[in-house]
XYZ file of C-alpha atoms in Angstrom:
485
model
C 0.000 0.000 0.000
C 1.628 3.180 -1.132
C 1.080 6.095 1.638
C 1.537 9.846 0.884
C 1.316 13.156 2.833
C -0.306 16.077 1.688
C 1.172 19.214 3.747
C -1.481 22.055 3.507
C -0.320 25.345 3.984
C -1.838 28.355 2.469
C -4.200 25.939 0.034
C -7.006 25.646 2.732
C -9.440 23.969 0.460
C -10.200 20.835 -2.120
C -11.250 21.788 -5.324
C -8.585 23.279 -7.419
C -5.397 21.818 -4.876
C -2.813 20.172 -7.050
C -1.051 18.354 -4.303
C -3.847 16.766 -2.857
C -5.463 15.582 -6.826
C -1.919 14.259 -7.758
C -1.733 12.390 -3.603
C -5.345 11.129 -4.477
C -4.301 9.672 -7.849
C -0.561 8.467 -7.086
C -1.301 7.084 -3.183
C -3.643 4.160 -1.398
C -3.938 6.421 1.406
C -3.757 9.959 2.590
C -2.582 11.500 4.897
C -3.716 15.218 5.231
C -2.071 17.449 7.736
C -1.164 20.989 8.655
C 1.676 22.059 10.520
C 1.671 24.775 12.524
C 5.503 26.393 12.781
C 4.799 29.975 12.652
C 8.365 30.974 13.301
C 9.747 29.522 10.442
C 8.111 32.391 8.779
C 10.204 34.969 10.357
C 10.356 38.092 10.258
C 6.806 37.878 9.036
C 5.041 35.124 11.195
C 1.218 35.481 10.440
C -0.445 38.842 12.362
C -3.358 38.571 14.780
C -6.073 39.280 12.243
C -4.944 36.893 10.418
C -4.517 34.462 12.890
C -7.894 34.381 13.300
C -8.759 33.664 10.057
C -6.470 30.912 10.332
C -8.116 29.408 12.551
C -11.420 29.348 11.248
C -10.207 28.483 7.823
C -8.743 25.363 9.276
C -12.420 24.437 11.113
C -13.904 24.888 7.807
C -11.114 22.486 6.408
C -11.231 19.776 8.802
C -14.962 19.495 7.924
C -14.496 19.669 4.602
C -11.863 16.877 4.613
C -14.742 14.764 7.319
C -17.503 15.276 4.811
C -15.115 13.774 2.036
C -14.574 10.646 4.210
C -11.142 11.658 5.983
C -9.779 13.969 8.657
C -7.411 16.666 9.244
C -4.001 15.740 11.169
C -2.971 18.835 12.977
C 0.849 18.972 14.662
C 2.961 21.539 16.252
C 6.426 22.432 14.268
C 9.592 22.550 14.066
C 8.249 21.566 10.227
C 11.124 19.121 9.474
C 10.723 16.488 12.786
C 6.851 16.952 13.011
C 6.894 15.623 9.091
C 9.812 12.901 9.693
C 7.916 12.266 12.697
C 4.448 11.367 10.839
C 6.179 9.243 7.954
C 7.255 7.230 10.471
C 4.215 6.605 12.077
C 2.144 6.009 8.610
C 5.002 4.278 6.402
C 4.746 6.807 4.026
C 6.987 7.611 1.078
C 5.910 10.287 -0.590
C 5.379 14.095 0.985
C 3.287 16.675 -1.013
C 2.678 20.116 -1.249
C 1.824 23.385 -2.744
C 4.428 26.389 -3.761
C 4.817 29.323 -1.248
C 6.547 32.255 -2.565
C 8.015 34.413 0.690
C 12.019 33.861 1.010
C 12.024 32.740 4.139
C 9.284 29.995 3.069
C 10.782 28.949 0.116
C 14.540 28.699 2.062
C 12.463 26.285 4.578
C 10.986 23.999 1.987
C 14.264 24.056 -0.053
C 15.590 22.273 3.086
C 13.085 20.391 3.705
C 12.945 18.579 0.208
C 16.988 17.902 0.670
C 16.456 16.013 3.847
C 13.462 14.270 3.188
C 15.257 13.860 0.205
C 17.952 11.956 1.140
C 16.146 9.484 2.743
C 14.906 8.285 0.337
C 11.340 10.355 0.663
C 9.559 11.226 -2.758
C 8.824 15.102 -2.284
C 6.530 16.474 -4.938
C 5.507 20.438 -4.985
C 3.234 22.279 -7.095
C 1.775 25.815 -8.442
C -1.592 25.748 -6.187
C -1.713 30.034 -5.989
C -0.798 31.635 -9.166
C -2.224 31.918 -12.449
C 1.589 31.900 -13.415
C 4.671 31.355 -11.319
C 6.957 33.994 -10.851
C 10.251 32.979 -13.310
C 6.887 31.841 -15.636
C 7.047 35.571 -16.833
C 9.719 37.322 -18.232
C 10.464 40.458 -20.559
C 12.164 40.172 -24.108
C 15.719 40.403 -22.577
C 14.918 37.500 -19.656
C 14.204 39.576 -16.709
C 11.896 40.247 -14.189
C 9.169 43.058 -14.760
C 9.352 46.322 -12.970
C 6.282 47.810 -14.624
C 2.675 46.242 -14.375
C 1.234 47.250 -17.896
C 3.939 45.467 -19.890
C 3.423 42.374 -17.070
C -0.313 42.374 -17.443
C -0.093 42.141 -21.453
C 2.058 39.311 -21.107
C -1.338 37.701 -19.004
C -3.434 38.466 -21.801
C -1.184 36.711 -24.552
C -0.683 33.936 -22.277
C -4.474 33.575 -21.116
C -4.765 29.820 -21.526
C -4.950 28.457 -18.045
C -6.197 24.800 -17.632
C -9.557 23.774 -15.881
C -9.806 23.900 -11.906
C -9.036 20.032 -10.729
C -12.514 18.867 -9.137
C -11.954 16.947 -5.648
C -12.740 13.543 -5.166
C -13.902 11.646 -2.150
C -10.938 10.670 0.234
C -9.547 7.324 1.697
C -10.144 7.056 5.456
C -7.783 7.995 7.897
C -6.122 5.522 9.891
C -7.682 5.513 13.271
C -3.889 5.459 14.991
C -2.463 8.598 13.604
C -2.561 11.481 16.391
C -3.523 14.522 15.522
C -3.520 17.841 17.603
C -7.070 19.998 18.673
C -6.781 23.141 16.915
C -7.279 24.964 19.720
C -3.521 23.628 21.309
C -2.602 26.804 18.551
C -3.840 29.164 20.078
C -4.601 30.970 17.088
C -7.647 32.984 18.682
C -7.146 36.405 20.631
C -7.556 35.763 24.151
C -9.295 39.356 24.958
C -11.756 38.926 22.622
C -11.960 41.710 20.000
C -12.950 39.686 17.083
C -16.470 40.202 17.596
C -16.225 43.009 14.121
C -14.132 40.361 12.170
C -17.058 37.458 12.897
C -19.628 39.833 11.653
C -17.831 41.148 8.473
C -16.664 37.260 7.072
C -17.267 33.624 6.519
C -13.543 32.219 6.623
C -13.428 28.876 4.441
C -13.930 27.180 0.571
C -17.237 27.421 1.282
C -17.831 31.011 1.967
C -14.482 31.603 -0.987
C -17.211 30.277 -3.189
C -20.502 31.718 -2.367
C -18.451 35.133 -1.810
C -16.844 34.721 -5.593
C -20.804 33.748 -7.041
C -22.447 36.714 -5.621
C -19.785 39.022 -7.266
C -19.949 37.444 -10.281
C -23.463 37.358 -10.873
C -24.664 40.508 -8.938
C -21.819 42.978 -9.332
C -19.025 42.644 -11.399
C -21.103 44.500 -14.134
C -20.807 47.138 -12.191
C -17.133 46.785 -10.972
C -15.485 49.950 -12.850
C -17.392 52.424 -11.764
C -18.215 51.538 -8.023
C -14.492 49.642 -7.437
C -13.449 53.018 -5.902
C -16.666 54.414 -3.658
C -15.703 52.597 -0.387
C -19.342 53.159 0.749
C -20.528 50.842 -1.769
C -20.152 46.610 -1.646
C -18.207 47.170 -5.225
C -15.224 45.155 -4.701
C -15.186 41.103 -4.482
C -13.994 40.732 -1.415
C -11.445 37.325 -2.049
C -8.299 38.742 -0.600
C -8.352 37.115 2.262
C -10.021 33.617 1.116
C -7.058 34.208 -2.327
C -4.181 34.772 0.773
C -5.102 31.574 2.633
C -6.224 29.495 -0.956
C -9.552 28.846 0.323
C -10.302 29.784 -3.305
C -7.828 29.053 -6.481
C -6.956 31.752 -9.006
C -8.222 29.455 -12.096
C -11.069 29.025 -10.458
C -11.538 32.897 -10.668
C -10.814 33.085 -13.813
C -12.921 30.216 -15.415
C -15.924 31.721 -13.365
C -14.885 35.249 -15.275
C -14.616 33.708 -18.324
C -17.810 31.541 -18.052
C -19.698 34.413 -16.852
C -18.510 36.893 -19.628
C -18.421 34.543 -22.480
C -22.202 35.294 -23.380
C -22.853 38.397 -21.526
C -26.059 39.226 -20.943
C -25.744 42.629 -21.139
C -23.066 45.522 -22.996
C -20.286 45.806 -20.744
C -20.065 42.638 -18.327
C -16.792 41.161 -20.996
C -14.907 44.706 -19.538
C -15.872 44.867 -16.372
C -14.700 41.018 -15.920
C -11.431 42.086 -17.582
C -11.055 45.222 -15.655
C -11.269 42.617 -12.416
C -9.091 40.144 -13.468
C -6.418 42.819 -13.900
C -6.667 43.097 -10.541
C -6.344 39.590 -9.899
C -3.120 39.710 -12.113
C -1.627 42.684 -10.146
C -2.042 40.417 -6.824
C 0.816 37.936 -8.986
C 3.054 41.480 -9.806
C 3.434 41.701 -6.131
C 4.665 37.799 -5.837
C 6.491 38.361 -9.047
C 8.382 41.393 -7.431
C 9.473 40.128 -3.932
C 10.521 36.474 -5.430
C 12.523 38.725 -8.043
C 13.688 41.669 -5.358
C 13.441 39.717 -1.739
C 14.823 42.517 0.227
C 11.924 44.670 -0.702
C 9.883 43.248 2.193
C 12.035 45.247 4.336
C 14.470 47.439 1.987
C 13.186 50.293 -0.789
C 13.345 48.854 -4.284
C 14.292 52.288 -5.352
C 17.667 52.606 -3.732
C 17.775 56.386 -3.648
C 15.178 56.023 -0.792
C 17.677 54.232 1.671
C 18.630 58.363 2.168
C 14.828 59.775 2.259
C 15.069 61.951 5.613
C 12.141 59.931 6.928
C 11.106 61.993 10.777
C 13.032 59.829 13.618
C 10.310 61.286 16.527
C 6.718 60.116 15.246
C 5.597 57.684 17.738
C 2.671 59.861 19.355
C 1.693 59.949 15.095
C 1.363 57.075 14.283
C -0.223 55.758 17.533
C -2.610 58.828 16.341
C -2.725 57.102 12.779
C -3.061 53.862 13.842
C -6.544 54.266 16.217
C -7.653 56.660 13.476
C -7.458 59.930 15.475
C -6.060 61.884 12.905
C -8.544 64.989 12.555
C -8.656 63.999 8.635
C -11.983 61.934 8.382
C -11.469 59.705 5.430
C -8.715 58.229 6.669
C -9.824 57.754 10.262
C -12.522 55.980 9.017
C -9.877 53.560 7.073
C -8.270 53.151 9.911
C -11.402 52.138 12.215
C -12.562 50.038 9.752
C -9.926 48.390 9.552
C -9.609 47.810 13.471
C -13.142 46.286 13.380
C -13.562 44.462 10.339
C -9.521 43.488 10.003
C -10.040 44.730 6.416
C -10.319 48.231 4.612
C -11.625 49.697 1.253
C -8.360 49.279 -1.380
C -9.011 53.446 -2.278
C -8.751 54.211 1.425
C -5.757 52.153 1.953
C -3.671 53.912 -0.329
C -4.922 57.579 1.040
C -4.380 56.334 4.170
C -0.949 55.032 3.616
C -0.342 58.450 1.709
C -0.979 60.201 4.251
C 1.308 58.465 6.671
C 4.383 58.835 3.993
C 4.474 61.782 2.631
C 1.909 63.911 5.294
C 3.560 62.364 8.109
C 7.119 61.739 6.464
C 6.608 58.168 8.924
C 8.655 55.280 7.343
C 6.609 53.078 5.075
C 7.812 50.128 6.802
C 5.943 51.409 10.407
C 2.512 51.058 8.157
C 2.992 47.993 5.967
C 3.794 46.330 9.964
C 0.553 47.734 11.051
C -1.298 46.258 7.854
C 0.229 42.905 8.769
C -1.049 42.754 11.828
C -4.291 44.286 11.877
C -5.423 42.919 8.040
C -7.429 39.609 7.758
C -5.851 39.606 3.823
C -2.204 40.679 5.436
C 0.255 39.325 2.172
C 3.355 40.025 1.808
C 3.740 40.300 -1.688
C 1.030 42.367 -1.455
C 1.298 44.246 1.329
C 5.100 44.693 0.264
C 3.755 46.122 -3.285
C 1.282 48.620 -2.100
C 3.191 50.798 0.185
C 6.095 50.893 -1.862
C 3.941 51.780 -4.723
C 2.241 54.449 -2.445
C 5.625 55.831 -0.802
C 7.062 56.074 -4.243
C 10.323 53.839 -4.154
C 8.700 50.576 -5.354
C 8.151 48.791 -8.849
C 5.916 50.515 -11.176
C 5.205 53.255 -8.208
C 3.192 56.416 -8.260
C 5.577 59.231 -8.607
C 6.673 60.849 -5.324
C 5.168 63.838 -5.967
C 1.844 61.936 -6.479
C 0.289 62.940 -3.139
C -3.477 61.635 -2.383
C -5.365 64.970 -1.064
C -7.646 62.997 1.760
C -10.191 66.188 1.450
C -10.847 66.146 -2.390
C -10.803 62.271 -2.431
C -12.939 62.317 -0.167
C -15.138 64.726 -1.555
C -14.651 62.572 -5.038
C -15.289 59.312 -3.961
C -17.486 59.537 -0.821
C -19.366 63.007 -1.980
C -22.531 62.403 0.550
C -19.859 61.381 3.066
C -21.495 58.090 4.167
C -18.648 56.086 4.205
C -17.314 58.283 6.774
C -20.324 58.675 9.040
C -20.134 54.749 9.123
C -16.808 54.819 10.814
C -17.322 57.869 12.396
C -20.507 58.241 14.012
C -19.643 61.573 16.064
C -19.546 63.201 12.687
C -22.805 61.456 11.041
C -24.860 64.441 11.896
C -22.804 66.588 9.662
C -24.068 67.511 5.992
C -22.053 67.049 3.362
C -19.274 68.797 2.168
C -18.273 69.858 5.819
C -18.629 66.070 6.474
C -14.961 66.266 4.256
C -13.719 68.846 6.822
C -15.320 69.591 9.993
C -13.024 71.585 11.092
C -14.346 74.448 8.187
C -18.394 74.158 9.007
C -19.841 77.458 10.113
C -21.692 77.436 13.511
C -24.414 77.303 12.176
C -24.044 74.494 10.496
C -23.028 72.778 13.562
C -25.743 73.820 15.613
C -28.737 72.936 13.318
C -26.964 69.319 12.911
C -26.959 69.564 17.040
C -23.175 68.475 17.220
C -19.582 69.500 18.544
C -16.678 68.449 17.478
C -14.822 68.796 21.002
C -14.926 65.177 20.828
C -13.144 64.727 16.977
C -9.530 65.843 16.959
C -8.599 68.258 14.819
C -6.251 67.532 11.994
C -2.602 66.894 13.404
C -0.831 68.257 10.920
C -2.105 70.984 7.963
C -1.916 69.155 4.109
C -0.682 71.746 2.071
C 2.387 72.440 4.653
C 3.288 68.731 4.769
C 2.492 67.829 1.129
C 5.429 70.408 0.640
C 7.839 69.476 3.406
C 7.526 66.126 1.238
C 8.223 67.050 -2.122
C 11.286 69.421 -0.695
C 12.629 65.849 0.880
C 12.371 64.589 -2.552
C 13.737 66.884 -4.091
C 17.243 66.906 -1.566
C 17.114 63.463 -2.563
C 17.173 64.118 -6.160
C 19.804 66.532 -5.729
C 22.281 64.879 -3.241
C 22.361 61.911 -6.397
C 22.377 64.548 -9.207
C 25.755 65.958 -7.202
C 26.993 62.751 -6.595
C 27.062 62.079 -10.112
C 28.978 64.990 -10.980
């Protein structure tokens, strides 16, 4: 009787999972487990939020893999023993898994294939999260992209991607193999403040599924034009199921494709394209930090390893972080983001704008904030968005590109709803003062029967800091301009 492992990871699901179809169709028996080694992931060990997630996701799993006729083995790491450990105890001779991308990940499996390796242990790995793996895509002269437009054509040309693997009922699990309870990980928060996070998702394939049907049929139509109004439900809402592959990128875009390939109304073929752009742009960020590793940590423009970042901002970002800013569209980012574990794609770039360049605070204090507080915390993706927003990534929005929180506000949330969601001591206010409440006449305030003794006002003034930014930037510029000569 052959015996294989599968070794989930970050492929919390059945349909679509490479490792377990090829275990399924090469083995007698089974074994699923997940290993819990959260250090091995260092610097970047998984965040509360998405701890959480975690931890439902792996419920939601364990059922899944019961209602297929098997079980879920849960251990405790070190990765390498807990593994040799369980071949031992099952006779197994074959150990399979799905790709991770993050260096330190990859340098762990690269070791563990060698020593499984060598004795004598088959060890078989697979693309389970990308459309495309990273060294898959390449410009004329070989190299990696830098630029996302260039990258995405490449998609399009390439846009043959085979048919999501469909699951198949599972041997049973031996009755002596020990498994773990999930709750030995301690994965939840002990002071429980996940009572927003509950509310807001359904971690799991399940809810991945009935989360991508509802967008597909109901609003994806209308994806282009309400992607950016963070009052409105017009995003899909994967990230977090894509991050912990409760869901499978083909399976997103065969569902697309399907859906769009006798639309039942003008426009459905480019709003479907104008969201799977966005599901390629999640693959630029694993494409850039398998390419550039240091990026997690380091600039990707080097000139920025000199940016005269402020070395006394503690009592601002503390400020930032609880959204008590006195700038209403991003405090209400940053609350919904401490309830929900999840904010509005628009809002997180203002809001990470505004801690760059208004703030001059490093990048790297926010993209550690996003890791810890997001349910979808990547770090490809988390990586790729705040250097894009600071200006020293790949493909980045100039540095002098600086989001004005008032007229985005005022562009994208014009009745000011989104706001008075997060902020309910301003939902009295009429719109525009809504935008700035600092600005409404008396009047205003007095027939809306508020004060705002108990909103800050703004810590810092936007036009003063927007050019205390672009003079850093331009010293920058300068001290390399000089060095040159």
């Amino acid at each position: 009787m052959t015996v294989g492992v599968v070794w989930f990871r970050r492929d919390l699901r059945l349909t679509d999972n490479p490792a377990l179809h090829a275990a399924l169709h090469e083995c007698d028996r089974v074994i699923p487990v997940y290993l819990h080694a959260p250090d091995e992931e260092a610097p970047w060990s998984p965040g509360a939020a998405s701890r959480w997630w975690l931890h439902h996701s792996l419920e939601a799993l364990r059922q899944s893999l019961r209602d297929a006729g098997s079980d879920l083995v849960i251990r405790q790491g070190p990765s390498l023993p807990a593994l040799r450990d369980l071949i031992a105890e099952t006779g197994a001779r074959q150990v399979y898994w799905n790709r991770l991308y993050e260096p330190a990940v990859q340098a762990r499996d690269a070791g563990i294939d060698a020593a499984l390796t060598r004795t004598g242990i088959i060890c078989r790995h697979f693309n389970a999260s990308l459309l495309r793996e990273p060294n898959e895509i390449q410009t004329k002269s070989g190299g990696p992209y830098r630029v996302f437009t260039p990258f995405w054509q490449t998609y399009l040309r390439q846009a043959q991607f085979d048919s999501p693997l469909a699951p198949r009922r599972l041997p049973s699990l031996p009755a002596t193999v020990r498994s773990e309870p999930l709750s030995v990980l301690d994965l939840l928060p002990r002071i429980r403040w996940d009572q927003g996070l509950a509310h807001a998702w359904q971690p799991g394939e399940g809810g991945a599924w009935r989360q991508l049907q509802q967008f597909v049929a109901e609003q994806m139509q209308d994806y282009p034009g309400q992607r950016d109004l963070p009052a409105r439900p017009g995003t899909s809402r994967l990230s977090a199921h894509l991050h912990f592959g409760e869901i499978s990128p083909r399976q997103i875009w065969h569902a697309v494709q399907s859906e769009t390939r006798h639309p039942a109304q003008a426009g459905l073929l480019q709003a479907g394209e104008a969201w799977l752009r966005q599901l390629v742009w999640r693959e630029f960020g694993v494409h850039l930090l398998h390419h550039f590793p240091h990026t997690a940590q380091q600039p990707l423009d080097p000139r920025f390893e000199r940016f005269p970042w402020r070395r006394h901002y503690r009592a601002d970002l503390r400020r930032w972080q609880r959204g008590e800013t006195g700038i209403p569209l991003v405090d209400a980012g940053m609350r919904e983001l401490w309830h929900t574990g999840w904010m509005h794609n628009r809002v997180r770039m203002i809001a990470a704008s505004f801690l760059t360049k208004n703030l001059l605070i490093p990048w790297q204090e926010g993209a550690q904030w996003f890791w810890d507080t997001l349910v979808d915390a990547d770090l490809a993706n988390n990586t790729l968005g705040w250097q894009w927003t600071a200006g020293c990534g790949a493909d980045a929005a100039p540095y002098f590109r600086i989001f004005n929180p008032i007229s985005q506000g005022k562009r994208f949330d014009p009745t000011g709803d989104y706001i008075k969601t997060w902020l309910p001591e301003l939902s009295a206010l009429p719109a525009p003062w809504v935008h700035e409440p600092w600005k409404a006449p008396a009047t205003v305030l007095q027939e809306a029967n508020i004060t705002l003794d108990h909103y800050p006002q703004p810590i810092v003034d936007l036009a003063a800091t927007r050019a205390r930014a672009l003079d850093a930037w331009a010293d920058i510029r300068a001290t390399r301009s000089r060095n040159a000569d």
